[in-house]
Amino acid sequence: MSLTTIPQEKEVRGLNLIAAHSHITGLGLDADGLEPKPVSQGMVGQLKARKAAGVILRMVRQGKIAGRAVLVAGPPSTGKTAIAMGISQSLGSDVPFTTISGSEIYSLDISKTEALTQAFRKSIGVRIKEETEIIEGEVVEIQIDRSVTGGHKQGKLTIKTTDMETVYELGTKMIEGLAKEKVIAGDAISIDKATGRVTKLGRSYSRSRDYDAMGADTKFVQCPEGELQRRKEVIHTVSLHDIDVINSRTQGFLALFSGDVGEIRAEVREQINAKVAEWREEGKAEIVPGVLFIDEVHMLDIEAFSFINRALEDELAPIVIMATNRGLTTTRGTSDKSAHGLPVDLLDRIIIVSTHPYNADEIREILTIRAQEEEVDLHADALAILTKIGQESSLRYAANLIATANLIAAKRKSTIVEVGDVKRSYSLFLDSKRSVEFLSEPKEGAMELN
Ligand SMILES: Nc1ncnc2c1ncn2[C@@H]1O[C@H](COP(=O)(O)OP(=O)(O)OP(=O)(O)O)[C@@H](O)[C@H]1O
Ligand SMILES: [Mg+2]
């Protein structure tokens, strides 16, 4: 069996989730990656949890310790999801990071265990070394014969190195590839023989005086030396899930783009695991354990938890980071109460990182960063009152008021958000506490804003 693997862009999921954390660009650790700085990379405070996250990041980077699970537990709005995003931002682009929310696995039209299996396999990368044959040289001439009927195109490409010159016949696909890259005589190019992909390397120095053919950002390169055809080693990383999808006969390659993959047969996965194991023995592939982040993990039920327990034992496993804001609660699907709603056998194998509520200074700092991120100018008094709201209600609620208060300010043609705008916004949009009070019995105003 031969397997197809193609490089994949990192998946971006849950756009709204990312927007709320768009100010976070990392964990904000010092150069050694050990100590968190008080304010850095959009991160404020929560030092202990960030330090712990730094240690986890190290484990992931070393790529050796997989199959571990971490639970981030703490009250709402204390940065659990934010810290997971910080970890994701700090990982190299070829280390997979997958996010799912506990409730998500129930809403898909595949079984819960299939959804989890796919999430696990998305979080395990396979770094593959491949040799491909390439043609690299400077274009001497491109000659295209247009057929009278306009259909098939044919042509010739003359290409050289400092040592040799050859003429290749061109088919329609290659002609299109060259046209797309806007290749002209005097360009140094590289052609992947297997895929026909054309890459422009730059403009040959010998043409540096053809002013009309170049823009200001033209890159000049030497004319390639030696043989025109060479073997070159390329490395790319794909997830096990991508390999599953591409190679499962019913779905194939297009399913990757539609996102609709359905269930994948167990035999396909077994074959792929066997093949990957073979590649590892031959030194052609390396496993890159990534991170699977399961947010709102208390939404999972006992079946899902026992699946995770088993999956962590597997030889191919990512690091699993879970987050919850529940304390003692029942595990779904049982009548047992346990810490964070996790069954005891799973609790037993995880390490727990806890987050704590922020003080006023930290809240002010986070709100300031959010306002900058949303390009909103807050008057100092408006910031003070938002900070107070953040303390009494929740940080997330206060952060959400920034955008609404800004709209109210814009309505009165002000570019600065003043106290009044925040107050209007606060009275228009309830936080959960006031909303509940409002629905149960009418009382006088919940919180005095002065
Ligand atoms: N330490 C921090 N530094 C910067 N921004 C933060 C920090 N903690 C939280 N935030 C921001 O505050 C908002 C709420 O935090 P977050 O969503 O991470 O809370 P959470 O602990 O996941 O809450 P929940 O239990 O409700 O899911 C987000 O916009 C987040 O980016
Ligand atoms: Mg969260």
GROMACS .gro file of C-alpha atoms and ligand atoms in nm:
model
  482
    1MET     CA    1   0.000   0.000   0.000
    2SER     CA    2   0.128   0.345  -0.075
    3LEU     CA    3   0.014   0.637   0.131
    4THR     CA    4  -0.043   0.990   0.015
    5THR     CA    5   0.060   1.269   0.243
    6ILE     CA    6   0.031   1.635   0.173
    7PRO     CA    7   0.132   1.926   0.390
    8GLN     CA    8  -0.156   2.093   0.569
    9GLU     CA    9  -0.211   2.438   0.708
   10LYS     CA   10  -0.283   2.446   1.078
   11GLU     CA   11  -0.652   2.428   1.133
   12VAL     CA   12  -0.822   2.737   1.266
   13ARG     CA   13  -1.134   2.647   1.454
   14GLY     CA   14  -1.398   2.838   1.641
   15LEU     CA   15  -1.336   3.188   1.514
   16ASN     CA   16  -1.524   3.357   1.800
   17LEU     CA   17  -1.314   3.167   2.049
   18ILE     CA   18  -1.002   3.309   1.893
   19ALA     CA   19  -1.135   3.663   1.871
   20ALA     CA   20  -1.183   3.689   2.246
   21HIS     CA   21  -0.821   3.584   2.289
   22SER     CA   22  -0.675   3.767   1.991
   23HIS     CA   23  -0.458   3.979   2.221
   24ILE     CA   24  -0.272   3.672   2.341
   25THR     CA   25   0.043   3.594   2.146
   26GLY     CA   26   0.210   3.353   2.384
   27LEU     CA   27   0.253   3.267   2.750
   28GLY     CA   28   0.467   3.572   2.822
   29LEU     CA   29   0.760   3.381   2.965
   30ASP     CA   30   1.117   3.506   2.999
   31ALA     CA   31   1.394   3.408   2.758
   32ASP     CA   32   1.455   3.075   2.931
   33GLY     CA   33   1.087   2.998   2.906
   34LEU     CA   34   1.073   2.929   3.277
   35GLU     CA   35   0.951   3.241   3.454
   36PRO     CA   36   0.637   3.428   3.353
   37LYS     CA   37   0.672   3.804   3.321
   38PRO     CA   38   0.394   3.998   3.499
   39VAL     CA   39   0.268   4.148   3.173
   40SER     CA   40   0.388   4.008   2.843
   41GLN     CA   41   0.255   3.881   2.512
   42GLY     CA   42  -0.093   3.999   2.609
   43MET     CA   43  -0.084   3.790   2.928
   44VAL     CA   44  -0.136   3.945   3.270
   45GLY     CA   45  -0.080   3.788   3.611
   46GLN     CA   46  -0.198   3.431   3.680
   47LEU     CA   47   0.172   3.362   3.729
   48LYS     CA   48   0.161   3.015   3.881
   49ALA     CA   49  -0.066   2.871   3.615
   50ARG     CA   50   0.140   3.034   3.340
   51LYS     CA   51   0.458   2.893   3.487
   52ALA     CA   52   0.300   2.549   3.493
   53ALA     CA   53   0.189   2.600   3.133
   54GLY     CA   54   0.550   2.684   3.047
   55VAL     CA   55   0.660   2.349   3.186
   56ILE     CA   56   0.394   2.172   2.980
   57LEU     CA   57   0.507   2.364   2.674
   58ARG     CA   58   0.857   2.232   2.732
   59MET     CA   59   0.730   1.878   2.750
   60VAL     CA   60   0.546   1.921   2.423
   61ARG     CA   61   0.846   2.082   2.253
   62GLN     CA   62   1.075   1.800   2.351
   63GLY     CA   63   0.822   1.577   2.181
   64LYS     CA   64   0.910   1.284   2.398
   65ILE     CA   65   0.640   1.283   2.658
   66ALA     CA   66   0.302   1.202   2.511
   67GLY     CA   67  -0.003   1.049   2.669
   68ARG     CA   68  -0.006   1.288   2.962
   69ALA     CA   69  -0.311   1.480   3.066
   70VAL     CA   70  -0.340   1.816   3.237
   71LEU     CA   71  -0.652   1.972   3.383
   72VAL     CA   72  -0.674   2.350   3.416
   73ALA     CA   73  -0.936   2.419   3.679
   74GLY     CA   74  -1.062   2.751   3.812
   75PRO     CA   75  -1.356   2.991   3.829
   76PRO     CA   76  -1.508   3.140   3.511
   77SER     CA   77  -1.311   3.416   3.336
   78THR     CA   78  -0.981   3.335   3.504
   79GLY     CA   79  -0.788   3.271   3.185
   80LYS     CA   80  -0.806   2.894   3.142
   81THR     CA   81  -0.888   2.910   2.773
   82ALA     CA   82  -0.651   3.204   2.737
   83ILE     CA   83  -0.361   2.998   2.873
   84ALA     CA   84  -0.438   2.715   2.632
   85MET     CA   85  -0.431   2.969   2.347
   86GLY     CA   86  -0.098   3.095   2.479
   87ILE     CA   87   0.044   2.744   2.459
   88SER     CA   88  -0.092   2.703   2.107
   89GLN     CA   89   0.072   3.030   1.998
   90SER     CA   90   0.407   2.919   2.134
   91LEU     CA   91   0.419   2.588   1.951
   92GLY     CA   92   0.608   2.556   1.626
   93SER     CA   93   0.396   2.554   1.313
   94ASP     CA   94   0.453   2.184   1.265
   95VAL     CA   95   0.332   2.081   1.611
   96PRO     CA   96  -0.040   2.010   1.588
   97PHE     CA   97  -0.276   2.185   1.829
   98THR     CA   98  -0.643   2.089   1.820
   99THR     CA   99  -0.926   2.252   2.014
  100ILE     CA  100  -1.260   2.093   2.086
  101SER     CA  101  -1.527   2.188   2.331
  102GLY     CA  102  -1.678   1.916   2.549
  103SER     CA  103  -2.027   1.970   2.413
  104GLU     CA  104  -1.914   1.962   2.051
  105ILE     CA  105  -1.887   1.585   2.029
  106TYR     CA  106  -2.263   1.547   2.073
  107SER     CA  107  -2.357   1.775   1.788
  108LEU     CA  108  -2.167   1.600   1.511
  109ASP     CA  109  -2.325   1.337   1.291
  110ILE     CA  110  -2.054   1.089   1.381
  111SER     CA  111  -2.040   0.891   1.703
  112LYS     CA  112  -1.886   1.044   2.013
  113THR     CA  113  -1.593   0.805   2.011
  114GLU     CA  114  -1.529   0.867   1.641
  115ALA     CA  115  -1.530   1.242   1.708
  116LEU     CA  116  -1.278   1.193   1.988
  117THR     CA  117  -1.066   0.957   1.782
  118GLN     CA  118  -1.048   1.216   1.506
  119ALA     CA  119  -0.957   1.486   1.757
  120PHE     CA  120  -0.679   1.268   1.900
  121ARG     CA  121  -0.541   1.184   1.557
  122LYS     CA  122  -0.553   1.549   1.449
  123SER     CA  123  -0.324   1.619   1.742
  124ILE     CA  124  -0.052   1.376   1.640
  125GLY     CA  125   0.184   1.486   1.368
  126VAL     CA  126   0.397   1.269   1.144
  127ARG     CA  127   0.710   1.442   1.020
  128ILE     CA  128   0.792   1.281   0.691
  129LYS     CA  129   1.119   1.295   0.505
  130GLU     CA  130   1.086   1.246   0.136
  131GLU     CA  131   1.319   1.262  -0.157
  132THR     CA  132   1.179   1.427  -0.461
  133GLU     CA  133   1.336   1.491  -0.795
  134ILE     CA  134   1.357   1.851  -0.898
  135ILE     CA  135   1.470   2.047  -1.200
  136GLU     CA  136   1.646   2.366  -1.105
  137GLY     CA  137   1.791   2.619  -1.345
  138GLU     CA  138   1.768   2.951  -1.521
  139VAL     CA  139   1.502   2.987  -1.790
  140VAL     CA  140   1.655   3.063  -2.128
  141GLU     CA  141   1.336   3.058  -2.330
  142ILE     CA  142   0.971   2.961  -2.302
  143GLN     CA  143   0.802   2.888  -2.628
  144ILE     CA  144   0.431   2.818  -2.639
  145ASP     CA  145   0.247   2.698  -2.951
  146ARG     CA  146  -0.118   2.785  -2.942
  147SER     CA  147  -0.326   2.531  -3.129
  148VAL     CA  148  -0.572   2.675  -3.381
  149THR     CA  149  -0.867   2.526  -3.195
  150GLY     CA  150  -0.754   2.690  -2.873
  151GLY     CA  151  -0.780   2.370  -2.674
  152HIS     CA  152  -0.457   2.189  -2.597
  153LYS     CA  153  -0.148   2.393  -2.540
  154GLN     CA  154   0.201   2.271  -2.610
  155GLY     CA  155   0.536   2.427  -2.567
  156LYS     CA  156   0.906   2.402  -2.501
  157LEU     CA  157   1.109   2.519  -2.208
  158THR     CA  158   1.479   2.581  -2.249
  159ILE     CA  159   1.654   2.587  -1.916
  160LYS     CA  160   2.019   2.593  -1.811
  161THR     CA  161   2.264   2.574  -1.528
  162THR     CA  162   2.618   2.709  -1.541
  163ASP     CA  163   2.717   2.367  -1.676
  164MET     CA  164   2.442   2.251  -1.907
  165GLU     CA  165   2.133   2.344  -2.106
  166THR     CA  166   1.832   2.126  -2.195
  167VAL     CA  167   1.501   2.163  -2.376
  168TYR     CA  168   1.188   2.012  -2.214
  169GLU     CA  169   0.851   1.953  -2.377
  170LEU     CA  170   0.571   2.127  -2.189
  171GLY     CA  171   0.214   2.005  -2.140
  172THR     CA  172  -0.092   2.214  -2.056
  173LYS     CA  173  -0.050   2.178  -1.681
  174MET     CA  174   0.313   2.289  -1.681
  175ILE     CA  175   0.230   2.583  -1.907
  176GLU     CA  176  -0.034   2.693  -1.661
  177GLY     CA  177   0.206   2.650  -1.371
  178LEU     CA  178   0.465   2.870  -1.540
  179ALA     CA  179   0.204   3.132  -1.629
  180LYS     CA  180   0.072   3.140  -1.274
  181GLU     CA  181   0.418   3.209  -1.138
  182LYS     CA  182   0.471   3.465  -1.418
  183VAL     CA  183   0.794   3.297  -1.516
  184ILE     CA  184   0.990   3.470  -1.792
  185ALA     CA  185   1.331   3.421  -1.949
  186GLY     CA  186   1.602   3.504  -1.698
  187ASP     CA  187   1.416   3.368  -1.394
  188ALA     CA  188   1.573   3.092  -1.187
  189ILE     CA  189   1.306   2.834  -1.112
  190SER     CA  190   1.260   2.500  -0.945
  191ILE     CA  191   1.016   2.237  -1.071
  192ASP     CA  192   0.906   1.947  -0.857
  193LYS     CA  193   0.898   1.655  -1.100
  194ALA     CA  194   0.641   1.454  -0.910
  195THR     CA  195   0.380   1.727  -0.873
  196GLY     CA  196   0.482   1.967  -1.149
  197ARG     CA  197   0.485   2.252  -0.903
  198VAL     CA  198   0.684   2.552  -1.020
  199THR     CA  199   0.862   2.778  -0.771
  200LYS     CA  200   1.035   3.098  -0.868
  201LEU     CA  201   1.371   3.127  -0.691
  202GLY     CA  202   1.452   3.477  -0.814
  203ARG     CA  203   1.597   3.662  -1.105
  204SER     CA  204   1.935   3.565  -1.241
  205TYR     CA  205   2.217   3.816  -1.181
  206SER     CA  206   2.300   3.796  -1.549
  207ARG     CA  207   1.971   3.981  -1.614
  208SER     CA  208   2.019   4.245  -1.349
  209ARG     CA  209   2.028   4.516  -1.613
  210ASP     CA  210   1.685   4.445  -1.769
  211TYR     CA  211   1.514   4.717  -1.574
  212ASP     CA  212   1.179   4.687  -1.742
  213ALA     CA  213   1.127   4.331  -1.629
  214MET     CA  214   1.157   4.387  -1.258
  215GLY     CA  215   0.990   4.553  -0.965
  216ALA     CA  216   1.154   4.711  -0.664
  217ASP     CA  217   1.138   4.390  -0.463
  218THR     CA  218   1.307   4.171  -0.721
  219LYS     CA  219   1.530   3.912  -0.560
  220PHE     CA  220   1.848   3.826  -0.746
  221VAL     CA  221   2.008   3.482  -0.737
  222GLN     CA  222   2.304   3.312  -0.897
  223CYS     CA  223   2.238   3.088  -1.194
  224PRO     CA  224   2.217   2.734  -1.046
  225GLU     CA  225   2.523   2.515  -1.089
  226GLY     CA  226   2.577   2.152  -1.185
  227GLU     CA  227   2.313   1.907  -1.303
  228LEU     CA  228   1.969   2.033  -1.398
  229GLN     CA  229   1.798   1.738  -1.233
  230ARG     CA  230   1.871   1.673  -0.872
  231ARG     CA  231   1.729   1.479  -0.582
  232LYS     CA  232   1.628   1.691  -0.289
  233GLU     CA  233   1.512   1.601   0.057
  234VAL     CA  234   1.191   1.768   0.169
  235ILE     CA  235   1.034   1.745   0.513
  236HIS     CA  236   0.672   1.807   0.590
  237THR     CA  237   0.443   1.733   0.879
  238VAL     CA  238   0.089   1.604   0.848
  239SER     CA  239  -0.146   1.481   1.115
  240LEU     CA  240  -0.247   1.117   1.142
  241HIS     CA  241  -0.602   1.234   1.080
  242ASP     CA  242  -0.507   1.397   0.750
  243ILE     CA  243  -0.342   1.073   0.640
  244ASP     CA  244  -0.656   0.882   0.747
  245VAL     CA  245  -0.881   1.106   0.543
  246ILE     CA  246  -0.671   1.114   0.231
  247ASN     CA  247  -0.632   0.740   0.227
  248SER     CA  248  -0.977   0.623   0.324
  249ARG     CA  249  -1.119   0.514  -0.005
  250THR     CA  250  -1.469   0.654   0.029
  251GLN     CA  251  -1.363   1.006   0.106
  252GLY     CA  252  -1.032   1.093  -0.044
  253PHE     CA  253  -0.858   1.413  -0.074
  254LEU     CA  254  -1.147   1.654  -0.128
  255ALA     CA  255  -1.305   1.568   0.206
  256LEU     CA  256  -1.018   1.750   0.372
  257PHE     CA  257  -1.140   2.076   0.230
  258SER     CA  258  -1.509   2.027   0.287
  259GLY     CA  259  -1.438   1.932   0.646
  260ASP     CA  260  -1.701   1.664   0.618
  261VAL     CA  261  -1.520   1.339   0.669
  262GLY     CA  262  -1.772   1.105   0.829
  263GLU     CA  263  -1.659   0.791   1.008
  264ILE     CA  264  -1.329   0.638   0.914
  265ARG     CA  265  -1.306   0.260   0.918
  266ALA     CA  266  -1.090   0.098   1.183
  267GLU     CA  267  -0.902  -0.108   0.924
  268VAL     CA  268  -0.789   0.207   0.747
  269ARG     CA  269  -0.644   0.342   1.071
  270GLU     CA  270  -0.474   0.011   1.149
  271GLN     CA  271  -0.312   0.004   0.807
  272ILE     CA  272  -0.195   0.360   0.847
  273ASN     CA  273  -0.053   0.297   1.193
  274ALA     CA  274   0.135  -0.003   1.057
  275LYS     CA  275   0.270   0.196   0.765
  276VAL     CA  276   0.379   0.484   0.987
  277ALA     CA  277   0.551   0.239   1.222
  278GLU     CA  278   0.735   0.099   0.920
  279TRP     CA  279   0.844   0.447   0.811
  280ARG     CA  280   0.970   0.519   1.162
  281GLU     CA  281   1.182   0.207   1.157
  282GLU     CA  282   1.324   0.304   0.821
  283GLY     CA  283   1.400   0.651   0.954
  284LYS     CA  284   1.165   0.810   0.705
  285ALA     CA  285   0.922   0.947   0.958
  286GLU     CA  286   0.911   1.081   1.309
  287ILE     CA  287   0.612   1.120   1.540
  288VAL     CA  288   0.541   1.472   1.664
  289PRO     CA  289   0.301   1.449   1.959
  290GLY     CA  290   0.094   1.768   1.967
  291VAL     CA  291  -0.171   1.903   2.198
  292LEU     CA  292  -0.539   1.823   2.218
  293PHE     CA  293  -0.722   2.092   2.414
  294ILE     CA  294  -1.065   1.992   2.545
  295ASP     CA  295  -1.244   2.299   2.678
  296GLU     CA  296  -1.550   2.271   2.906
  297VAL     CA  297  -1.446   1.914   2.976
  298HIS     CA  298  -1.726   1.864   3.235
  299MET     CA  299  -1.963   1.840   2.937
  300LEU     CA  300  -1.815   1.500   2.849
  301ASP     CA  301  -1.986   1.187   2.978
  302ILE     CA  302  -1.854   0.868   3.132
  303GLU     CA  303  -1.816   0.695   2.794
  304ALA     CA  304  -1.609   0.979   2.658
  305PHE     CA  305  -1.392   0.982   2.970
  306SER     CA  306  -1.320   0.613   2.953
  307PHE     CA  307  -1.233   0.656   2.587
  308ILE     CA  308  -0.982   0.927   2.682
  309ASN     CA  309  -0.839   0.709   2.955
  310ARG     CA  310  -0.772   0.435   2.703
  311ALA     CA  311  -0.649   0.667   2.430
  312LEU     CA  312  -0.386   0.811   2.664
  313GLU     CA  313  -0.239   0.464   2.702
  314ASP     CA  314  -0.201   0.424   2.329
  315GLU     CA  315   0.146   0.427   2.183
  316LEU     CA  316   0.044   0.717   1.963
  317ALA     CA  317  -0.101   0.981   2.194
  318PRO     CA  318  -0.085   1.359   2.218
  319ILE     CA  319  -0.068   1.565   2.536
  320VAL     CA  320  -0.424   1.632   2.646
  321ILE     CA  321  -0.506   1.960   2.815
  322MET     CA  322  -0.854   1.993   2.962
  323ALA     CA  323  -1.025   2.292   3.119
  324THR     CA  324  -1.321   2.323   3.351
  325ASN     CA  325  -1.482   2.576   3.584
  326ARG     CA  326  -1.672   2.316   3.784
  327GLY     CA  327  -1.575   2.205   4.132
  328LEU     CA  328  -1.748   1.904   4.283
  329THR     CA  329  -2.009   1.789   4.036
  330THR     CA  330  -2.168   1.476   3.892
  331THR     CA  331  -2.004   1.302   3.604
  332ARG     CA  332  -2.248   1.296   3.315
  333GLY     CA  333  -2.393   0.953   3.256
  334THR     CA  334  -2.348   0.850   3.620
  335SER     CA  335  -2.491   0.955   3.953
  336ASP     CA  336  -2.148   0.990   4.113
  337LYS     CA  337  -2.015   1.321   4.227
  338SER     CA  338  -1.646   1.377   4.187
  339ALA     CA  339  -1.390   1.653   4.161
  340HIS     CA  340  -1.447   1.859   3.843
  341GLY     CA  341  -1.691   1.595   3.719
  342LEU     CA  342  -1.407   1.368   3.611
  343PRO     CA  343  -1.420   0.997   3.697
  344VAL     CA  344  -1.168   0.895   3.961
  345ASP     CA  345  -0.959   0.671   3.737
  346LEU     CA  346  -0.898   0.964   3.503
  347LEU     CA  347  -0.842   1.206   3.792
  348ASP     CA  348  -0.579   0.970   3.916
  349ARG     CA  349  -0.358   1.009   3.612
  350ILE     CA  350  -0.381   1.382   3.549
  351ILE     CA  351  -0.199   1.678   3.690
  352ILE     CA  352  -0.407   1.977   3.790
  353VAL     CA  353  -0.320   2.342   3.736
  354SER     CA  354  -0.548   2.593   3.903
  355THR     CA  355  -0.633   2.949   3.810
  356HIS     CA  356  -0.750   3.217   4.053
  357PRO     CA  357  -0.965   3.530   4.030
  358TYR     CA  358  -0.785   3.851   3.937
  359ASN     CA  359  -0.734   4.156   4.155
  360ALA     CA  360  -0.838   4.503   4.043
  361ASP     CA  361  -0.496   4.593   3.899
  362GLU     CA  362  -0.486   4.280   3.688
  363ILE     CA  363  -0.840   4.333   3.564
  364ARG     CA  364  -0.757   4.694   3.471
  365GLU     CA  365  -0.449   4.576   3.286
  366ILE     CA  366  -0.637   4.309   3.092
  367LEU     CA  367  -0.917   4.552   3.001
  368THR     CA  368  -0.658   4.804   2.882
  369ILE     CA  369  -0.503   4.542   2.658
  370ARG     CA  370  -0.845   4.441   2.525
  371ALA     CA  371  -0.933   4.804   2.451
  372GLN     CA  372  -0.610   4.844   2.257
  373GLU     CA  373  -0.678   4.522   2.071
  374GLU     CA  374  -1.025   4.645   1.973
  375GLU     CA  375  -0.883   4.991   1.893
  376VAL     CA  376  -1.106   5.161   2.147
  377ASP     CA  377  -1.000   5.474   2.334
  378LEU     CA  378  -1.113   5.450   2.697
  379HIS     CA  379  -1.125   5.754   2.922
  380ALA     CA  380  -0.947   5.683   3.253
  381ASP     CA  381  -1.276   5.706   3.444
  382ALA     CA  382  -1.446   5.470   3.200
  383LEU     CA  383  -1.163   5.224   3.253
  384ALA     CA  384  -1.203   5.257   3.630
  385ILE     CA  385  -1.571   5.179   3.615
  386LEU     CA  386  -1.518   4.886   3.377
  387THR     CA  387  -1.262   4.752   3.621
  388LYS     CA  388  -1.517   4.773   3.899
  389ILE     CA  389  -1.769   4.588   3.682
  390GLY     CA  390  -1.503   4.327   3.609
  391GLN     CA  391  -1.455   4.270   3.979
  392GLU     CA  392  -1.820   4.256   4.075
  393SER     CA  393  -1.952   4.073   3.774
  394SER     CA  394  -1.697   3.901   3.555
  395LEU     CA  395  -1.393   3.993   3.354
  396ARG     CA  396  -1.551   3.858   3.038
  397TYR     CA  397  -1.865   4.065   3.086
  398ALA     CA  398  -1.659   4.380   3.143
  399ALA     CA  399  -1.450   4.306   2.835
  400ASN     CA  400  -1.766   4.261   2.627
  401LEU     CA  401  -1.888   4.605   2.736
  402ILE     CA  402  -1.587   4.769   2.568
  403ALA     CA  403  -1.729   4.710   2.221
  404THR     CA  404  -2.086   4.804   2.307
  405ALA     CA  405  -1.981   5.119   2.495
  406ASN     CA  406  -1.770   5.214   2.196
  407LEU     CA  407  -2.073   5.191   1.967
  408ILE     CA  408  -2.270   5.409   2.205
  409ALA     CA  409  -1.983   5.662   2.207
  410ALA     CA  410  -1.971   5.656   1.829
  411LYS     CA  411  -2.342   5.729   1.817
  412ARG     CA  412  -2.278   6.060   1.990
  413LYS     CA  413  -1.983   6.114   1.757
  414SER     CA  414  -1.719   6.074   2.024
  415THR     CA  415  -1.398   5.885   1.962
  416ILE     CA  416  -1.339   5.840   2.333
  417VAL     CA  417  -1.549   5.612   2.551
  418GLU     CA  418  -1.662   5.803   2.861
  419VAL     CA  419  -1.821   5.689   3.184
  420GLY     CA  420  -2.170   5.759   3.049
  421ASP     CA  421  -2.117   5.525   2.756
  422VAL     CA  422  -2.014   5.244   2.988
  423LYS     CA  423  -2.316   5.310   3.211
  424ARG     CA  424  -2.554   5.305   2.915
  425SER     CA  425  -2.398   4.986   2.798
  426TYR     CA  426  -2.418   4.836   3.147
  427SER     CA  427  -2.788   4.911   3.168
  428LEU     CA  428  -2.862   4.785   2.818
  429PHE     CA  429  -2.674   4.459   2.846
  430LEU     CA  430  -2.724   4.262   3.162
  431ASP     CA  431  -2.471   4.031   3.316
  432SER     CA  432  -2.601   3.691   3.417
  433LYS     CA  433  -2.655   3.785   3.782
  434ARG     CA  434  -2.885   4.078   3.706
  435SER     CA  435  -3.056   3.887   3.431
  436VAL     CA  436  -3.153   3.610   3.670
  437GLU     CA  437  -3.268   3.859   3.933
  438PHE     CA  438  -3.474   4.038   3.674
  439LEU     CA  439  -3.646   3.718   3.574
  440SER     CA  440  -3.721   3.593   3.923
  441GLU     CA  441  -3.844   3.901   4.107
  442PRO     CA  442  -3.820   4.271   4.041
  443LYS     CA  443  -3.579   4.435   4.283
  444GLU     CA  444  -3.399   4.763   4.290
  445GLY     CA  445  -3.072   4.795   4.090
  446ALA     CA  446  -2.814   4.527   4.154
  447MET     CA  447  -2.497   4.723   4.176
  448GLU     CA  448  -2.442   5.090   4.239
  449LEU     CA  449  -2.219   5.235   3.974
  450ASN     CA  450  -2.069   5.543   4.132
  451LIG     N1  451  -0.414   3.639   3.242
  451LIG     C1  452  -0.477   3.695   3.138
  451LIG     N2  453  -0.413   3.783   3.060
  451LIG     C2  454  -0.476   3.839   2.956
  451LIG     N3  455  -0.602   3.815   2.922
  451LIG     C3  456  -0.672   3.728   2.996
  451LIG     C4  457  -0.612   3.664   3.108
  451LIG     N4  458  -0.704   3.585   3.165
  451LIG     C5  459  -0.816   3.599   3.092
  451LIG     N5  460  -0.798   3.685   2.991
  451LIG     C6  461  -0.901   3.722   2.893
  451LIG     O1  462  -1.023   3.737   2.962
  451LIG     C7  463  -1.129   3.672   2.894
  451LIG     C8  464  -1.186   3.557   2.977
  451LIG     O2  465  -1.085   3.459   2.997
  451LIG     P1  466  -1.102   3.304   2.954
  451LIG     O3  467  -1.202   3.290   2.848
  451LIG     O4  468  -0.968   3.250   2.928
  451LIG     O5  469  -1.159   3.245   3.091
  451LIG     P2  470  -1.187   3.094   3.129
  451LIG     O6  471  -1.109   3.068   3.253
  451LIG     O7  472  -1.163   3.004   3.013
  451LIG     O8  473  -1.341   3.102   3.167
  451LIG     P3  474  -1.459   2.992   3.152
  451LIG     O9  475  -1.448   2.901   3.271
  451LIG    O10  476  -1.583   3.074   3.158
  451LIG    O11  477  -1.438   2.922   3.024
  451LIG     C9  478  -1.074   3.627   2.762
  451LIG    O12  479  -1.095   3.727   2.666
  451LIG    C10  480  -0.926   3.613   2.793
  451LIG    O13  481  -0.849   3.626   2.675
  452MG      MG  482  -1.292   2.898   2.889
   0.00000   0.00000   0.00000
